[in-house]
XYZ file of C-alpha atoms in Angstrom:
475
model
C -3.665 20.810 35.133
C -6.798 19.639 36.915
C -7.277 16.059 38.004
C -9.579 14.004 35.829
C -11.796 11.661 37.804
C -12.438 8.029 36.978
C -15.885 8.896 35.686
C -14.355 10.935 32.854
C -12.262 9.144 30.280
C -10.355 10.460 27.287
C -9.582 8.106 24.404
C -6.827 9.010 21.950
C -8.090 7.916 18.547
C -5.129 9.064 16.474
C -4.848 11.856 13.896
C -5.305 14.429 16.664
C -8.883 13.321 17.340
C -10.028 12.581 20.880
C -13.259 11.225 22.240
C -14.495 11.605 25.800
C -16.984 9.664 27.869
C -17.220 6.188 29.362
C -19.586 4.719 26.788
C -17.595 5.718 23.714
C -14.251 4.643 25.219
C -15.592 1.285 26.282
C -17.051 0.741 22.821
C -13.725 1.567 21.166
C -11.820 -0.726 23.520
C -14.300 -3.542 22.881
C -13.966 -3.133 19.116
C -10.164 -3.093 19.314
C -10.223 -6.204 21.505
C -12.456 -8.074 19.062
C -10.135 -7.167 16.164
C -7.168 -8.471 18.136
C -8.978 -11.749 18.799
C -9.751 -12.108 15.088
C -6.118 -11.423 14.118
C -4.972 -14.146 16.514
C -7.274 -16.584 14.702
C -5.726 -15.570 11.362
C -2.146 -15.909 12.598
C -2.821 -19.305 14.162
C -4.415 -20.539 10.931
C -1.274 -19.473 9.058
C 0.792 -21.737 11.300
C 2.344 -18.915 13.304
C 3.108 -18.954 17.033
C 1.136 -15.978 18.361
C 3.455 -15.850 21.373
C 6.597 -15.493 19.221
C 8.518 -12.321 20.029
C 8.079 -10.682 16.634
C 4.359 -11.457 16.458
C 3.063 -11.265 20.015
C 2.053 -7.597 19.598
C 0.900 -7.951 15.978
C -2.823 -8.278 16.869
C -2.689 -4.963 18.759
C -0.725 -3.221 15.999
C -3.160 -4.453 13.326
C -6.160 -3.340 15.383
C -4.681 0.140 15.867
C -3.743 0.496 12.193
C -7.191 -0.524 10.962
C -8.988 1.643 13.522
C -6.900 4.708 12.663
C -7.122 3.988 8.940
C -10.921 4.022 8.890
C -11.632 6.495 11.697
C -12.788 9.460 9.635
C -14.948 7.479 7.256
C -16.661 5.405 9.901
C -17.488 8.191 12.318
C -17.488 11.487 10.443
C -21.264 11.997 10.712
C -22.134 10.929 14.225
C -19.175 11.161 16.534
C -15.735 12.477 17.175
C -14.411 13.100 13.672
C -15.171 16.387 11.950
C -17.823 16.307 9.222
C -17.337 17.774 5.761
C -19.842 20.527 6.520
C -17.893 21.617 9.599
C -14.609 21.598 7.673
C -15.911 23.779 4.854
C -18.185 26.212 6.686
C -15.411 27.485 8.903
C -13.016 28.157 6.038
C -14.915 30.120 3.383
C -13.429 33.568 2.902
C -14.648 36.602 0.925
C -12.667 37.351 -2.196
C -13.731 39.717 -4.955
C -13.768 38.897 -8.625
C -12.863 40.956 -11.689
C -14.489 44.382 -11.800
C -16.599 43.937 -14.924
C -16.731 47.660 -15.684
C -12.926 47.725 -16.025
C -12.029 44.435 -17.722
C -13.642 41.338 -19.157
C -12.663 38.012 -17.624
C -12.770 35.645 -14.670
C -10.480 35.639 -11.653
C -10.393 35.656 -7.862
C -13.594 34.749 -6.069
C -15.718 34.664 -9.222
C -14.751 32.282 -12.015
C -11.020 31.937 -11.368
C -9.941 28.268 -11.477
C -8.240 27.059 -8.276
C -6.284 23.767 -8.265
C -4.420 21.946 -5.515
C -2.167 19.230 -6.930
C -0.282 16.211 -5.665
C -2.183 15.515 -2.451
C -0.969 12.127 -1.194
C -3.373 9.769 0.573
C -4.079 6.129 1.206
C -7.345 4.284 1.575
C -8.428 0.680 2.067
C -9.631 -1.326 -0.925
C -13.118 -2.618 -0.206
C -12.544 -5.687 -2.373
C -9.498 -7.092 -0.577
C -8.936 -4.894 2.552
C -5.398 -3.980 1.476
C -4.359 -0.311 1.564
C -4.001 1.483 -1.732
C -2.166 4.721 -2.397
C -3.538 7.602 -4.411
C -2.498 11.056 -5.493
C -5.347 13.543 -5.650
C -5.602 16.636 -7.851
C -8.649 18.746 -7.033
C -9.887 22.048 -8.401
C -12.935 24.275 -8.290
C -14.279 27.456 -9.848
C -15.326 29.900 -7.102
C -18.615 31.766 -7.181
C -20.414 34.366 -5.046
C -17.059 35.986 -4.229
C -16.034 33.218 -1.815
C -12.943 31.027 -1.768
C -12.084 28.021 0.386
C -8.963 27.724 2.535
C -6.658 25.504 0.468
C -5.883 23.039 3.259
C -9.569 22.182 3.487
C -9.500 20.531 0.076
C -7.072 18.044 1.582
C -9.110 17.647 4.767
C -12.284 16.848 2.849
C -10.484 14.281 0.694
C -9.128 12.627 3.825
C -12.631 12.176 5.261
C -13.565 9.939 2.333
C -10.186 8.245 2.088
C -10.425 6.949 5.665
C -12.886 4.177 4.859
C -13.140 1.103 2.643
C -13.293 2.454 -0.883
C -12.989 1.954 -4.614
C -11.480 4.673 -6.815
C -14.472 5.968 -8.775
C -16.769 6.195 -5.771
C -14.004 7.950 -3.829
C -13.622 10.572 -6.568
C -17.397 11.042 -6.805
C -17.776 11.486 -3.050
C -14.999 14.060 -2.785
C -16.415 15.978 -5.758
C -19.995 15.900 -4.469
C -19.043 16.916 -0.924
C -16.966 19.868 -2.102
C -19.662 21.046 -4.484
C -22.295 20.901 -1.764
C -20.064 22.591 0.807
C -18.568 25.383 -1.327
C -21.446 25.961 -3.756
C -18.986 26.819 -6.562
C -19.526 26.969 -10.294
C -17.956 23.514 -10.540
C -15.561 21.006 -8.974
C -13.041 18.702 -10.715
C -11.266 15.741 -9.122
C -8.621 13.448 -10.644
C -7.188 10.495 -8.703
C -4.086 8.478 -9.581
C -4.568 5.230 -7.666
C -1.972 2.491 -7.085
C -2.717 -1.008 -5.774
C -0.317 -3.679 -4.556
C -0.383 -6.777 -6.835
C -1.506 -10.240 -5.823
C 1.187 -12.927 -6.232
C 0.714 -15.651 -8.836
C 1.195 -18.719 -6.686
C 1.025 -21.133 -9.623
C 4.710 -20.391 -10.191
C 7.592 -20.149 -7.751
C 8.619 -16.682 -8.856
C 7.489 -13.246 -9.892
C 8.318 -12.705 -13.541
C 10.859 -10.083 -14.588
C 8.080 -8.058 -16.239
C 6.052 -8.138 -13.039
C 4.802 -4.689 -12.092
C 5.316 -3.413 -8.598
C 1.993 -1.636 -8.467
C -1.192 -1.616 -10.518
C -2.563 1.779 -11.426
C -5.771 3.421 -12.532
C -6.821 7.008 -13.286
C -10.336 8.204 -12.440
C -12.039 11.581 -12.477
C -15.245 13.227 -11.367
C -16.767 16.614 -12.191
C -19.690 18.747 -11.123
C -21.263 21.944 -12.443
C -19.228 23.322 -15.335
C -17.017 20.208 -15.151
C -19.847 17.741 -15.733
C -19.156 17.866 -19.473
C -15.777 16.219 -20.144
C -15.383 18.381 -23.249
C -15.798 21.635 -21.335
C -13.108 24.258 -21.861
C -12.300 24.350 -18.152
C -11.249 20.689 -18.260
C -8.658 21.729 -20.839
C -7.343 24.313 -18.379
C -7.354 21.750 -15.579
C -5.421 19.128 -17.548
C -3.146 21.780 -18.981
C -1.942 22.462 -15.460
C -1.478 18.725 -14.817
C 0.369 17.832 -18.017
C 3.800 18.181 -16.514
C 2.659 15.768 -13.772
C 2.619 13.032 -16.412
C -1.161 12.667 -16.510
C -2.658 11.584 -19.820
C -6.344 12.502 -19.823
C -7.033 9.868 -22.491
C -6.154 7.165 -19.949
C -8.705 8.334 -17.411
C -11.554 5.901 -16.924
C -14.896 7.382 -17.938
C -17.300 7.849 -15.065
C -19.647 4.883 -14.859
C -17.486 2.549 -16.974
C -14.935 1.483 -14.349
C -14.010 -2.172 -14.570
C -14.141 -3.323 -10.988
C -11.279 -5.715 -11.687
C -8.975 -2.791 -10.874
C -8.397 -4.751 -7.670
C -6.169 -7.730 -8.524
C -7.988 -9.907 -5.976
C -10.949 -10.047 -8.358
C -8.914 -11.479 -11.209
C -6.003 -13.320 -9.570
C -5.699 -17.061 -9.989
C -6.488 -19.202 -6.991
C -3.594 -21.289 -5.727
C -4.323 -24.998 -5.204
C -3.436 -24.560 -1.529
C -6.187 -21.990 -0.937
C -8.998 -23.382 -3.089
C -10.608 -24.562 0.144
C -10.302 -21.640 2.514
C -10.411 -21.993 6.255
C -13.948 -20.923 7.267
C -12.653 -19.731 10.646
C -10.368 -17.263 8.832
C -13.223 -15.963 6.676
C -15.405 -15.522 9.762
C -12.571 -13.725 11.577
C -12.126 -11.249 8.714
C -15.874 -10.593 8.612
C -15.792 -9.847 12.350
C -12.976 -7.328 11.760
C -15.123 -5.497 9.218
C -18.033 -5.457 11.641
C -15.819 -4.145 14.460
C -14.776 -1.281 12.167
C -18.404 -0.246 11.705
C -18.847 -1.877 8.293
C -21.631 -4.205 7.220
C -20.029 -7.418 5.869
C -23.293 -8.212 4.061
C -23.127 -4.999 2.020
C -22.997 -5.906 -1.664
C -19.509 -4.517 -2.236
C -18.110 -6.322 0.833
C -19.785 -9.716 0.519
C -16.749 -11.416 -1.028
C -14.126 -9.343 0.796
C -13.504 -11.692 3.767
C -12.798 -14.585 1.390
C -10.536 -12.464 -0.819
C -8.507 -11.165 2.122
C -8.223 -14.723 3.425
C -6.942 -15.794 0.003
C -4.295 -13.068 0.206
C -3.157 -14.158 3.669
C -2.979 -17.853 2.800
C -0.282 -17.010 0.255
C 2.011 -16.275 3.200
C 1.708 -19.589 5.034
C 4.888 -21.175 6.390
C 6.499 -23.695 4.044
C 9.848 -25.412 3.637
C 12.156 -24.152 0.915
C 12.745 -27.644 -0.470
C 9.007 -28.221 -0.848
C 8.464 -24.767 -2.310
C 11.215 -25.164 -4.917
C 10.250 -28.754 -5.737
C 13.707 -30.066 -4.809
C 15.571 -27.856 -7.279
C 17.598 -26.260 -4.509
C 18.834 -29.601 -3.195
C 19.813 -30.895 -6.617
C 21.637 -27.641 -7.376
C 23.538 -27.789 -4.089
C 24.514 -31.424 -4.569
C 25.737 -30.853 -8.091
C 27.490 -27.552 -7.540
C 30.151 -28.617 -5.075
C 33.045 -30.470 -6.700
C 36.173 -28.767 -5.418
C 38.631 -31.711 -5.663
C 40.710 -29.900 -3.059
C 40.995 -26.709 -5.152
C 40.658 -23.474 -3.155
C 39.977 -19.965 -4.535
C 37.368 -18.143 -6.555
C 36.669 -16.432 -9.842
C 37.619 -12.729 -9.715
C 34.536 -11.718 -11.705
C 31.487 -10.460 -9.803
C 28.401 -12.243 -11.089
C 25.153 -10.422 -10.472
C 21.401 -10.473 -10.944
C 19.701 -7.124 -10.430
C 16.100 -6.002 -10.003
C 14.582 -9.346 -9.033
C 11.041 -8.376 -7.944
C 9.611 -9.587 -4.665
C 6.487 -9.231 -2.556
C 6.187 -9.871 1.153
C 3.975 -9.309 4.184
C 5.158 -7.426 7.276
C 4.715 -9.640 10.321
C 4.341 -6.603 12.578
C 1.276 -5.091 10.894
C 0.088 -7.720 8.359
C 0.647 -5.141 5.638
C 2.467 -5.809 2.356
C 5.859 -4.517 1.344
C 7.379 -4.949 -2.101
C 10.434 -4.056 -4.091
C 13.513 -5.507 -5.758
C 16.448 -7.688 -4.755
C 19.986 -7.345 -6.129
C 22.386 -10.274 -5.740
C 26.122 -10.245 -6.394
C 28.553 -13.111 -5.840
C 31.976 -14.552 -6.578
C 32.020 -18.188 -7.683
C 34.359 -20.366 -5.652
C 36.411 -22.974 -7.503
C 34.327 -26.028 -8.254
C 31.022 -24.131 -8.196
C 28.923 -22.901 -11.105
C 26.893 -19.720 -11.798
C 23.309 -19.811 -10.570
C 20.484 -19.605 -13.069
C 18.395 -16.461 -12.769
C 15.285 -18.621 -12.505
C 16.566 -20.272 -9.335
C 17.631 -16.970 -7.780
C 14.185 -15.519 -8.468
C 12.583 -18.611 -6.909
C 14.716 -18.221 -3.775
C 13.720 -14.556 -3.524
C 10.078 -15.451 -4.043
C 10.159 -18.195 -1.410
C 11.563 -16.006 1.345
C 9.273 -13.129 0.366
C 6.016 -15.051 0.410
C 5.694 -15.391 4.178
C 5.309 -13.122 7.184
C 8.603 -11.269 7.225
C 10.730 -8.296 8.172
C 13.057 -6.849 5.550
C 16.242 -7.360 7.574
C 15.482 -11.075 7.951
C 14.554 -11.713 4.319
C 17.824 -10.061 3.220
C 19.859 -12.319 5.499
C 17.969 -15.480 4.485
C 18.474 -14.885 0.774
C 22.195 -14.238 1.303
C 22.695 -17.372 3.401
C 20.890 -19.588 0.892
C 22.796 -18.222 -2.112
C 26.048 -18.476 -0.163
C 25.622 -22.252 0.123
C 25.234 -22.502 -3.661
C 28.394 -20.608 -4.680
C 30.832 -21.093 -1.866
C 30.288 -18.213 0.511
C 31.057 -14.872 -1.165
C 27.740 -13.067 -1.702
C 26.150 -9.668 -1.251
C 22.398 -9.052 -1.241
C 20.648 -5.684 -1.347
C 16.889 -5.435 -0.842
C 15.063 -2.208 -1.694
C 11.416 -2.042 -0.666
C 8.424 0.224 -0.200
C 6.461 -0.556 2.958
C 2.712 -0.050 3.057
C 2.930 0.461 6.807
C 4.964 3.619 6.176
C 2.042 5.284 4.384
C -1.042 3.750 5.982
C -0.221 4.305 9.637
C 1.989 6.342 11.915
C 3.989 8.998 10.092
C 2.218 8.402 6.731
C 5.485 9.020 4.883
C 4.729 8.777 1.167
C 7.486 8.032 -1.320
C 9.898 6.549 1.207
C 11.665 3.235 0.720
C 14.035 1.090 2.735
C 17.330 -0.558 1.723
C 19.023 -3.413 3.588
C 22.345 -5.170 2.899
C 23.769 -8.577 3.769
C 27.463 -9.108 2.890
C 29.048 -12.534 3.392
C 32.557 -13.852 2.772
C 34.805 -11.556 0.766
C 32.098 -8.903 0.484
C 32.121 -8.487 4.275
C 35.740 -7.277 4.262
C 36.523 -6.077 0.729
C 35.225 -2.500 0.599
C 36.268 -2.096 -3.048
C 34.273 -5.160 -4.114
C 31.234 -3.903 -2.211
C 31.532 -0.493 -3.852
C 31.760 -2.010 -7.364
C 28.578 -3.993 -6.813
C 26.627 -1.173 -5.138
C 27.548 1.214 -7.942
C 26.152 -1.262 -10.481
C 22.657 -1.094 -8.993
C 20.369 0.985 -11.227
C 17.727 3.400 -10.005
C 14.850 1.328 -8.717
C 12.096 2.187 -11.191
C 9.998 -0.424 -9.416
C 9.977 1.753 -6.311
C 9.411 5.060 -8.084
C 6.161 4.083 -9.774
C 4.269 6.177 -7.225
């Protein structure tokens, strides 16, 4: 391998894309540095110690995640990422159609419908800067005896996913780019999009009917698919029916309610009615460093909305958050009168929803908490409302899942006399929007205190009572 001199630099930009040259590398480093500086402002405003062990590298991790997550969209035309035209032109292959003198019909490279289903992607919501997940189903009708390499349908979609987006525009861009690149008879695109919810901070809990994700279905069509009543749409949806897609729930093109993003309709908490202007400015600088124009119409309110999201996760004391209900419960629960022992019945509350923010990447994770406990003599069962409030309190802050599991267990333990088991099941946005991009994965953590730490049979009884986490399978 030859030696590379100091005058020649190679920058690794992620996703297998590299960029060479001093000017480009210096620009990338400068942008990453400015994002890190902005993240430090945000963390400091949230009351965090930016030199704390778990957070000291957070600015760098956030900068890398955002840069990698918007790399294709920001630079696909002018720089190091491959453009749609380059993707398509190198992957069109000759394929004959039906010989009309032998049989009547459409197939192959002339008129035969081609669909690729269940392509998993993420993008960044332009309204609130949070990642959203979507499943893409894309099809086209070949013409001129040419077909496209199937993997290129995914590559083209990824170009438009790697930027700040909203669902309908994303579908339209993918459809338009494929139509222009392939020159087919028509292109059809259906997206199933899922967005993390915003917490309702007017209460101390997420309600039991709280949904883990908010979804929307959008579609776009060109050529023979421009008419939603076209016969080919029936073929397209016929092949998607067993995927659980109801075409009647798809938003009509041009009628999308932009409140699909919960940041546009969520209630403002009293504690963030007056947002820190330094935080808003820092978020705007992040957008600018990523090549976006913060003054663009669709992004004008984004810095304030992302700031509103972050302020939900400010440090707070549990007594203040629960309005003293924890202290009164603790003081009234203990009345042992010298009696030792516990009830042999396992009390449990399952599927308590929670939402949190990963302190390593400033990305949300969400899921459910299951709590089981024995009641020691002199103690009383805990109301579900209080358990949900405890879960909510420890979730709504910068966290890691292992820590939130332990904190919930320790707090509940003090209320019932020590014998408690807590299981947290969560989907992490950082698992899909960076690194391995592992869709559909979730993480489980356990904290077992008192009897549950030694009694394997008791642990097994509780674990076997946990139902399938529908909350996590809504993808």
